[in-house]
Amino acid sequence: MRYVDEYRDAGLVKGVLEEIRRTVIRPWVVMEICGGQTHAILRYGLDELLPPEIELVHGPGCPVCVTPLQLIDQALAIASLPEVIFTSYGDMLRVPGSHQDLFSIRAAGGQVRVVYSPLDAVKIAQENPDKQVVFFAIGFETTAPANVMSVIQAKTLGLKNYSILVSHVCVPPAMETILGSPLNRVQGFLAAGHVCTVMGYWQYLSIAEKYRVPIVVTGFEPLDLAHGLLMAVRQLEEGRCEVENAYPRAVTQPGNQAAQAMIDRVFQPCDRHWRGIGRIPMSGWGLRPEFADFDAEKRFQVGHIQTQESKLCISGEILQGLKKPTQCPAFGKQCTPSTPLGATMVSSEGACSAYYRYGRNQ
Ligand code: SF4
Protein backbone atom coordinates (compact mmCIF):
# COMPACT_ATOMS: atom_id res chain seq x y z
CA MET A 1 0.00 0.00 0.00
CA ARG A 2 1.42 3.42 -0.91
CA TYR A 3 1.61 6.29 1.54
CA VAL A 4 1.27 4.04 4.61
CA ASP A 5 4.60 5.13 6.16
CA GLU A 6 3.32 8.62 6.89
CA TYR A 7 0.57 7.10 9.04
CA ARG A 8 3.17 5.21 11.10
CA ASP A 9 5.50 8.18 11.64
CA ALA A 10 6.37 8.15 15.35
CA GLY A 11 7.03 11.91 15.44
CA LEU A 12 3.64 12.74 13.95
CA VAL A 13 1.86 10.32 16.32
CA LYS A 14 3.65 11.79 19.35
CA GLY A 15 2.55 15.27 18.26
CA VAL A 16 -1.11 14.21 18.19
CA LEU A 17 -0.79 12.44 21.55
CA GLU A 18 0.68 15.63 23.00
CA GLU A 19 -2.34 17.54 21.67
CA ILE A 20 -4.64 14.99 23.36
CA ARG A 21 -2.76 15.56 26.64
CA ARG A 22 -3.26 19.33 26.28
CA THR A 23 -6.97 18.88 25.48
CA VAL A 24 -8.15 16.38 28.06
CA ILE A 25 -9.30 17.62 31.47
CA ARG A 26 -11.76 15.00 32.70
CA PRO A 27 -11.83 11.17 32.58
CA TRP A 28 -13.47 9.61 29.52
CA VAL A 29 -14.19 6.07 28.34
CA VAL A 30 -13.83 5.62 24.58
CA MET A 31 -14.56 2.41 22.68
CA GLU A 32 -12.87 1.44 19.44
CA ILE A 33 -15.42 -0.70 17.64
CA CYS A 34 -13.16 -2.85 15.52
CA GLY A 35 -10.86 -5.65 16.68
CA GLY A 36 -8.35 -4.62 14.01
CA GLN A 37 -8.18 -1.24 15.71
CA THR A 38 -7.75 -2.94 19.13
CA HIS A 39 -4.76 -4.87 17.83
CA ALA A 40 -3.21 -1.79 16.23
CA ILE A 41 -3.66 0.20 19.47
CA LEU A 42 -1.90 -2.46 21.54
CA ARG A 43 0.70 -3.29 18.90
CA TYR A 44 1.86 0.33 18.69
CA GLY A 45 1.46 0.90 22.45
CA LEU A 46 -1.03 3.76 22.05
CA ASP A 47 -2.97 2.60 25.12
CA GLU A 48 0.19 3.07 27.22
CA LEU A 49 1.00 6.48 25.73
CA LEU A 50 -2.40 8.06 26.34
CA PRO A 51 -2.96 10.32 29.35
CA PRO A 52 -4.51 8.46 32.32
CA GLU A 53 -7.79 10.34 31.90
CA ILE A 54 -8.59 8.31 28.76
CA GLU A 55 -9.64 4.70 29.14
CA LEU A 56 -9.96 2.63 26.00
CA VAL A 57 -12.42 -0.26 25.98
CA HIS A 58 -12.73 -2.75 23.17
CA GLY A 59 -15.83 -3.23 21.10
CA PRO A 60 -17.67 -6.10 19.43
CA GLY A 61 -16.23 -5.52 15.95
CA CYS A 62 -14.37 -8.81 15.67
CA PRO A 63 -16.42 -11.06 13.37
CA VAL A 64 -14.86 -14.29 14.57
CA CYS A 65 -15.49 -13.32 18.22
CA VAL A 66 -19.21 -12.63 17.85
CA THR A 67 -20.05 -15.66 15.67
CA PRO A 68 -22.21 -17.85 17.93
CA LEU A 69 -20.86 -21.16 19.15
CA GLN A 70 -24.04 -22.74 17.78
CA LEU A 71 -23.15 -21.63 14.26
CA ILE A 72 -19.61 -22.96 14.64
CA ASP A 73 -21.07 -26.33 15.64
CA GLN A 74 -23.33 -26.16 12.58
CA ALA A 75 -20.26 -25.45 10.42
CA LEU A 76 -18.46 -28.42 11.97
CA ALA A 77 -21.44 -30.70 11.29
CA ILE A 78 -21.53 -29.64 7.63
CA ALA A 79 -17.74 -29.85 7.22
CA SER A 80 -17.81 -33.45 8.53
CA LEU A 81 -20.05 -34.63 5.69
CA PRO A 82 -18.16 -36.70 3.10
CA GLU A 83 -19.81 -34.97 0.13
CA VAL A 84 -18.81 -31.46 1.34
CA ILE A 85 -15.82 -29.23 0.62
CA PHE A 86 -16.04 -26.64 3.39
CA THR A 87 -14.30 -23.32 2.67
CA SER A 88 -13.53 -20.52 5.10
CA TYR A 89 -11.20 -17.66 5.90
CA GLY A 90 -8.23 -19.02 7.87
CA ASP A 91 -9.21 -17.34 11.15
CA MET A 92 -12.20 -19.62 11.68
CA LEU A 93 -10.27 -22.89 11.53
CA ARG A 94 -8.93 -22.68 15.09
CA VAL A 95 -12.11 -21.35 16.71
CA PRO A 96 -13.29 -24.11 19.03
CA GLY A 97 -16.80 -25.48 18.76
CA SER A 98 -18.33 -27.46 21.61
CA HIS A 99 -16.02 -30.45 21.02
CA GLN A 100 -13.65 -29.77 18.13
CA ASP A 101 -12.61 -27.22 15.51
CA LEU A 102 -12.32 -27.12 11.73
CA PHE A 103 -8.63 -28.06 11.94
CA SER A 104 -9.50 -31.32 13.70
CA ILE A 105 -12.16 -32.06 11.07
CA ARG A 106 -9.46 -31.58 8.42
CA ALA A 107 -6.99 -33.74 10.36
CA ALA A 108 -9.63 -36.49 10.46
CA GLY A 109 -9.91 -36.41 6.65
CA GLY A 110 -12.61 -33.78 6.14
CA GLN A 111 -12.25 -31.47 3.17
CA VAL A 112 -11.74 -28.08 4.82
CA ARG A 113 -10.00 -25.47 2.68
CA VAL A 114 -8.82 -21.94 3.47
CA VAL A 115 -9.78 -19.40 0.81
CA TYR A 116 -8.99 -15.69 0.54
CA SER A 117 -12.28 -14.82 -1.13
CA PRO A 118 -15.70 -16.47 -1.48
CA LEU A 119 -15.18 -16.15 -5.24
CA ASP A 120 -12.41 -18.77 -4.83
CA ALA A 121 -15.05 -21.02 -3.25
CA VAL A 122 -17.30 -20.54 -6.30
CA LYS A 123 -14.38 -21.61 -8.50
CA ILE A 124 -13.90 -24.72 -6.36
CA ALA A 125 -17.61 -25.50 -6.85
CA GLN A 126 -17.19 -25.17 -10.63
CA GLU A 127 -14.19 -27.52 -10.56
CA ASN A 128 -15.89 -30.10 -8.31
CA PRO A 129 -19.41 -30.67 -9.66
CA ASP A 130 -19.75 -33.93 -7.70
CA LYS A 131 -19.15 -32.14 -4.36
CA GLN A 132 -21.17 -29.66 -2.31
CA VAL A 133 -19.05 -26.56 -1.71
CA VAL A 134 -19.95 -24.41 1.30
CA PHE A 135 -18.46 -21.03 2.23
CA PHE A 136 -18.54 -19.86 5.87
CA ALA A 137 -19.94 -16.35 5.33
CA ILE A 138 -19.33 -14.56 8.59
CA GLY A 139 -18.47 -10.95 9.18
CA PHE A 140 -19.64 -7.39 9.36
CA GLU A 141 -20.66 -5.04 6.58
CA THR A 142 -17.09 -5.10 5.23
CA THR A 143 -17.16 -8.68 3.96
CA ALA A 144 -20.79 -8.67 2.83
CA PRO A 145 -20.19 -7.35 -0.73
CA ALA A 146 -17.83 -10.23 -1.62
CA ASN A 147 -20.17 -12.78 -0.05
CA VAL A 148 -23.25 -11.57 -1.94
CA MET A 149 -21.15 -11.34 -5.11
CA SER A 150 -20.34 -15.05 -4.75
CA VAL A 151 -24.05 -15.89 -4.53
CA ILE A 152 -24.86 -13.75 -7.57
CA GLN A 153 -22.03 -15.38 -9.51
CA ALA A 154 -23.08 -18.90 -8.50
CA LYS A 155 -26.67 -18.13 -9.56
CA THR A 156 -25.48 -16.67 -12.88
CA LEU A 157 -23.37 -19.78 -13.52
CA GLY A 158 -26.31 -22.02 -12.60
CA LEU A 159 -24.30 -23.79 -9.89
CA LYS A 160 -26.39 -26.15 -7.79
CA ASN A 161 -23.50 -27.25 -5.56
CA TYR A 162 -22.60 -23.90 -3.93
CA SER A 163 -24.05 -22.49 -0.72
CA ILE A 164 -23.06 -20.17 2.13
CA LEU A 165 -23.47 -20.58 5.88
CA VAL A 166 -24.42 -17.03 6.81
CA SER A 167 -23.80 -15.18 10.04
CA HIS A 168 -23.59 -11.55 9.02
CA VAL A 169 -23.86 -8.86 11.67
CA CYS A 170 -24.07 -5.07 11.47
CA VAL A 171 -22.38 -2.44 13.63
CA PRO A 172 -25.13 0.15 14.36
CA PRO A 173 -27.53 -2.20 16.25
CA ALA A 174 -24.62 -3.39 18.43
CA MET A 175 -23.71 0.21 19.27
CA GLU A 176 -27.32 0.85 20.27
CA THR A 177 -27.34 -2.27 22.45
CA ILE A 178 -24.18 -1.10 24.26
CA LEU A 179 -25.46 2.46 24.67
CA GLY A 180 -28.94 1.34 25.77
CA SER A 181 -27.63 -0.90 28.56
CA PRO A 182 -28.00 0.41 32.13
CA LEU A 183 -24.40 -0.78 32.68
CA ASN A 184 -22.99 1.18 29.75
CA ARG A 185 -19.63 2.92 30.33
CA VAL A 186 -18.92 4.09 26.78
CA GLN A 187 -18.93 7.86 26.28
CA GLY A 188 -17.42 8.07 22.80
CA PHE A 189 -16.84 5.75 19.84
CA LEU A 190 -14.16 5.28 17.23
CA ALA A 191 -16.21 3.80 14.38
CA ALA A 192 -14.57 1.23 12.10
CA GLY A 193 -13.20 2.85 8.95
CA HIS A 194 -13.51 -0.22 6.72
CA VAL A 195 -17.17 -0.77 7.65
CA CYS A 196 -17.85 2.87 6.83
CA THR A 197 -16.00 2.55 3.51
CA VAL A 198 -18.84 0.24 2.45
CA MET A 199 -21.80 1.66 4.41
CA GLY A 200 -20.82 5.33 4.84
CA TYR A 201 -21.64 6.92 8.17
CA TRP A 202 -25.17 8.19 7.61
CA GLN A 203 -26.52 5.44 9.90
CA TYR A 204 -24.56 6.86 12.85
CA LEU A 205 -26.10 10.33 12.78
CA SER A 206 -29.28 9.28 14.59
CA ILE A 207 -27.28 7.22 17.15
CA ALA A 208 -25.06 10.20 18.05
CA GLU A 209 -28.13 12.39 18.47
CA LYS A 210 -30.29 9.87 20.37
CA TYR A 211 -27.60 8.77 22.87
CA ARG A 212 -25.68 12.07 22.99
CA VAL A 213 -22.41 10.35 22.09
CA PRO A 214 -19.58 11.48 19.81
CA ILE A 215 -18.70 9.06 17.02
CA VAL A 216 -15.51 9.47 14.99
CA VAL A 217 -14.93 7.36 11.87
CA THR A 218 -11.33 6.17 12.29
CA GLY A 219 -8.75 4.23 10.31
CA PHE A 220 -6.26 1.60 11.40
CA GLU A 221 -2.77 3.08 11.38
CA PRO A 222 -1.35 4.63 14.58
CA LEU A 223 -1.70 8.17 13.25
CA ASP A 224 -5.31 7.45 12.20
CA LEU A 225 -6.10 6.12 15.66
CA ALA A 226 -4.42 8.98 17.51
CA HIS A 227 -6.19 11.49 15.27
CA GLY A 228 -9.58 9.80 15.78
CA LEU A 229 -9.04 9.83 19.53
CA LEU A 230 -8.09 13.52 19.50
CA MET A 231 -11.31 14.35 17.61
CA ALA A 232 -13.38 12.27 20.06
CA VAL A 233 -11.70 13.87 23.11
CA ARG A 234 -12.22 17.36 21.69
CA GLN A 235 -15.93 16.61 21.26
CA LEU A 236 -16.22 15.17 24.78
CA GLU A 237 -14.46 18.13 26.40
CA GLU A 238 -16.53 20.61 24.39
CA GLY A 239 -19.81 18.78 25.07
CA ARG A 240 -20.44 18.05 21.38
CA CYS A 241 -22.08 14.83 20.16
CA GLU A 242 -21.43 14.69 16.43
CA VAL A 243 -20.37 12.20 13.82
CA GLU A 244 -16.99 13.20 12.41
CA ASN A 245 -14.83 11.60 9.77
CA ALA A 246 -11.15 11.12 10.62
CA TYR A 247 -10.69 8.74 7.67
CA PRO A 248 -11.67 10.84 4.66
CA ARG A 249 -9.12 9.17 2.38
CA ALA A 250 -11.38 6.09 2.37
CA VAL A 251 -14.81 7.07 3.73
CA THR A 252 -17.64 9.32 2.55
CA GLN A 253 -20.96 9.87 4.29
CA PRO A 254 -23.02 7.91 1.70
CA GLY A 255 -20.40 5.12 1.40
CA ASN A 256 -20.23 2.72 -1.52
CA GLN A 257 -23.79 2.86 -2.81
CA ALA A 258 -23.24 0.23 -5.52
CA ALA A 259 -22.06 -2.22 -2.84
CA GLN A 260 -25.00 -1.32 -0.58
CA ALA A 261 -27.44 -1.97 -3.46
CA MET A 262 -25.83 -5.35 -4.17
CA ILE A 263 -26.07 -6.34 -0.49
CA ASP A 264 -29.72 -5.27 -0.46
CA ARG A 265 -30.45 -7.40 -3.53
CA VAL A 266 -29.24 -10.63 -1.87
CA PHE A 267 -29.57 -10.06 1.91
CA GLN A 268 -32.41 -8.87 4.12
CA PRO A 269 -32.21 -7.68 7.74
CA CYS A 270 -32.82 -10.30 10.44
CA ASP A 271 -32.30 -10.88 14.17
CA ARG A 272 -28.88 -12.26 15.03
CA HIS A 273 -27.40 -13.90 18.10
CA TRP A 274 -24.05 -12.33 19.08
CA ARG A 275 -21.70 -14.63 20.95
CA GLY A 276 -21.55 -13.65 24.62
CA ILE A 277 -23.98 -10.75 24.10
CA GLY A 278 -27.19 -12.46 23.04
CA ARG A 279 -29.89 -11.83 20.51
CA ILE A 280 -30.05 -8.34 19.01
CA PRO A 281 -33.15 -7.58 16.93
CA MET A 282 -32.50 -6.74 13.28
CA SER A 283 -28.75 -6.77 13.87
CA GLY A 284 -27.68 -8.83 10.89
CA TRP A 285 -28.41 -10.08 7.44
CA GLY A 286 -29.69 -13.35 6.02
CA LEU A 287 -30.41 -14.49 2.48
CA ARG A 288 -33.59 -13.22 0.83
CA PRO A 289 -36.16 -15.94 -0.03
CA GLU A 290 -35.28 -15.74 -3.73
CA PHE A 291 -31.71 -16.82 -2.83
CA ALA A 292 -32.77 -19.51 -0.31
CA ASP A 293 -31.29 -22.24 -2.54
CA PHE A 294 -27.86 -20.93 -1.54
CA ASP A 295 -28.54 -21.18 2.21
CA ALA A 296 -26.33 -23.93 3.66
CA GLU A 297 -28.27 -23.99 6.94
CA LYS A 298 -31.41 -25.02 5.03
CA ARG A 299 -29.62 -27.27 2.54
CA PHE A 300 -27.96 -29.35 5.26
CA GLN A 301 -30.70 -28.95 7.89
CA VAL A 302 -28.40 -28.03 10.77
CA GLY A 303 -30.66 -25.33 12.26
CA HIS A 304 -31.64 -27.59 15.18
CA ILE A 305 -28.11 -27.76 16.67
CA GLN A 306 -28.05 -26.06 20.10
CA THR A 307 -25.00 -25.47 22.31
CA GLN A 308 -23.84 -24.17 25.70
CA GLU A 309 -21.15 -21.48 26.03
CA SER A 310 -18.24 -21.97 28.46
CA LYS A 311 -19.29 -20.61 31.85
CA LEU A 312 -15.75 -19.28 32.46
CA CYS A 313 -15.64 -17.04 29.38
CA ILE A 314 -16.58 -13.37 29.94
CA SER A 315 -16.01 -12.30 26.33
CA GLY A 316 -19.53 -10.83 26.16
CA GLU A 317 -18.68 -8.33 28.91
CA ILE A 318 -15.36 -7.53 27.24
CA LEU A 319 -17.01 -6.91 23.86
CA GLN A 320 -19.46 -4.47 25.48
CA GLY A 321 -16.67 -2.52 27.19
CA LEU A 322 -17.69 -3.63 30.68
CA LYS A 323 -14.48 -5.54 31.46
CA LYS A 324 -10.91 -5.97 30.18
CA PRO A 325 -9.43 -9.35 29.16
CA THR A 326 -7.15 -9.32 32.22
CA GLN A 327 -10.25 -9.27 34.44
CA CYS A 328 -11.17 -12.73 33.17
CA PRO A 329 -10.01 -15.30 35.76
CA ALA A 330 -9.12 -17.71 32.94
CA PHE A 331 -6.91 -15.23 31.03
CA GLY A 332 -3.42 -16.67 30.55
CA LYS A 333 -4.27 -19.64 32.78
CA GLN A 334 -6.93 -22.04 31.50
CA CYS A 335 -7.30 -19.81 28.41
CA THR A 336 -4.29 -19.14 26.16
CA PRO A 337 -3.93 -19.03 22.36
CA SER A 338 -3.02 -22.73 22.39
CA THR A 339 -5.84 -23.67 24.81
CA PRO A 340 -8.55 -21.12 23.95
CA LEU A 341 -11.85 -21.17 25.82
CA GLY A 342 -13.37 -18.40 23.72
CA ALA A 343 -13.06 -16.94 20.25
CA THR A 344 -11.64 -13.65 21.54
CA MET A 345 -8.44 -15.55 22.45
CA VAL A 346 -8.17 -17.18 19.02
CA SER A 347 -9.12 -14.53 16.53
CA SER A 348 -6.45 -12.30 15.01
CA GLU A 349 -8.83 -9.45 15.88
CA GLY A 350 -9.82 -10.66 19.36
CA ALA A 351 -9.18 -8.43 22.39
CA CYS A 352 -7.97 -11.32 24.57
CA SER A 353 -5.49 -12.44 21.92
CA ALA A 354 -4.23 -8.83 21.62
CA TYR A 355 -3.68 -8.55 25.39
CA TYR A 356 -1.90 -11.90 25.44
CA ARG A 357 0.20 -11.21 22.36
CA TYR A 358 1.33 -7.75 23.37
CA GLY A 359 1.94 -8.59 27.02
CA ARG A 360 -0.82 -6.62 28.76
CA ASN A 361 -1.01 -9.01 31.69
CA GLN A 362 -1.90 -6.63 34.50
S1 SF4 B 1 -9.48 -14.93 28.34
FE1 SF4 B 1 -10.46 -16.68 27.32
S2 SF4 B 1 -12.13 -17.30 28.68
FE2 SF4 B 1 -11.53 -15.23 29.26
S3 SF4 B 1 -12.88 -13.88 28.10
FE3 SF4 B 1 -11.01 -14.14 26.88
S4 SF4 B 1 -11.51 -15.86 25.51
FE4 SF4 B 1 -13.02 -15.91 27.17
mmCIF file of C-alpha atoms and ligand atoms in Angstrom, residues 312-315 318 328 330-331 335 341-342 344-345 352, ligand 1:
data_model
loop_
_atom_site.group_PDB
_atom_site.id
_atom_site.type_symbol
_atom_site.label_atom_id
_atom_site.label_comp_id
_atom_site.label_asym_id
_atom_site.label_seq_id
_atom_site.Cartn_x
_atom_site.Cartn_y
_atom_site.Cartn_z
ATOM 1 C CA LEU A 312 -15.754 -19.281 32.461
ATOM 2 C CA CYS A 313 -15.641 -17.038 29.385
ATOM 3 C CA ILE A 314 -16.577 -13.370 29.945
ATOM 4 C CA SER A 315 -16.012 -12.296 26.333
ATOM 5 C CA ILE A 318 -15.359 -7.527 27.242
ATOM 6 C CA CYS A 328 -11.166 -12.735 33.168
ATOM 7 C CA ALA A 330 -9.122 -17.714 32.939
ATOM 8 C CA PHE A 331 -6.910 -15.228 31.032
ATOM 9 C CA CYS A 335 -7.297 -19.811 28.415
ATOM 10 C CA LEU A 341 -11.847 -21.172 25.816
ATOM 11 C CA GLY A 342 -13.367 -18.400 23.721
ATOM 12 C CA THR A 344 -11.640 -13.647 21.542
ATOM 13 C CA MET A 345 -8.437 -15.554 22.455
ATOM 14 C CA CYS A 352 -7.969 -11.323 24.574
HETATM 15 S S1 SF4 B 1 -9.482 -14.934 28.338
HETATM 16 FE FE1 SF4 B 1 -10.464 -16.680 27.323
HETATM 17 S S2 SF4 B 1 -12.126 -17.304 28.678
HETATM 18 FE FE2 SF4 B 1 -11.526 -15.227 29.261
HETATM 19 S S3 SF4 B 1 -12.877 -13.877 28.097
HETATM 20 FE FE3 SF4 B 1 -11.010 -14.136 26.879
HETATM 21 S S4 SF4 B 1 -11.506 -15.864 25.508
HETATM 22 FE FE4 SF4 B 1 -13.021 -15.906 27.168
#
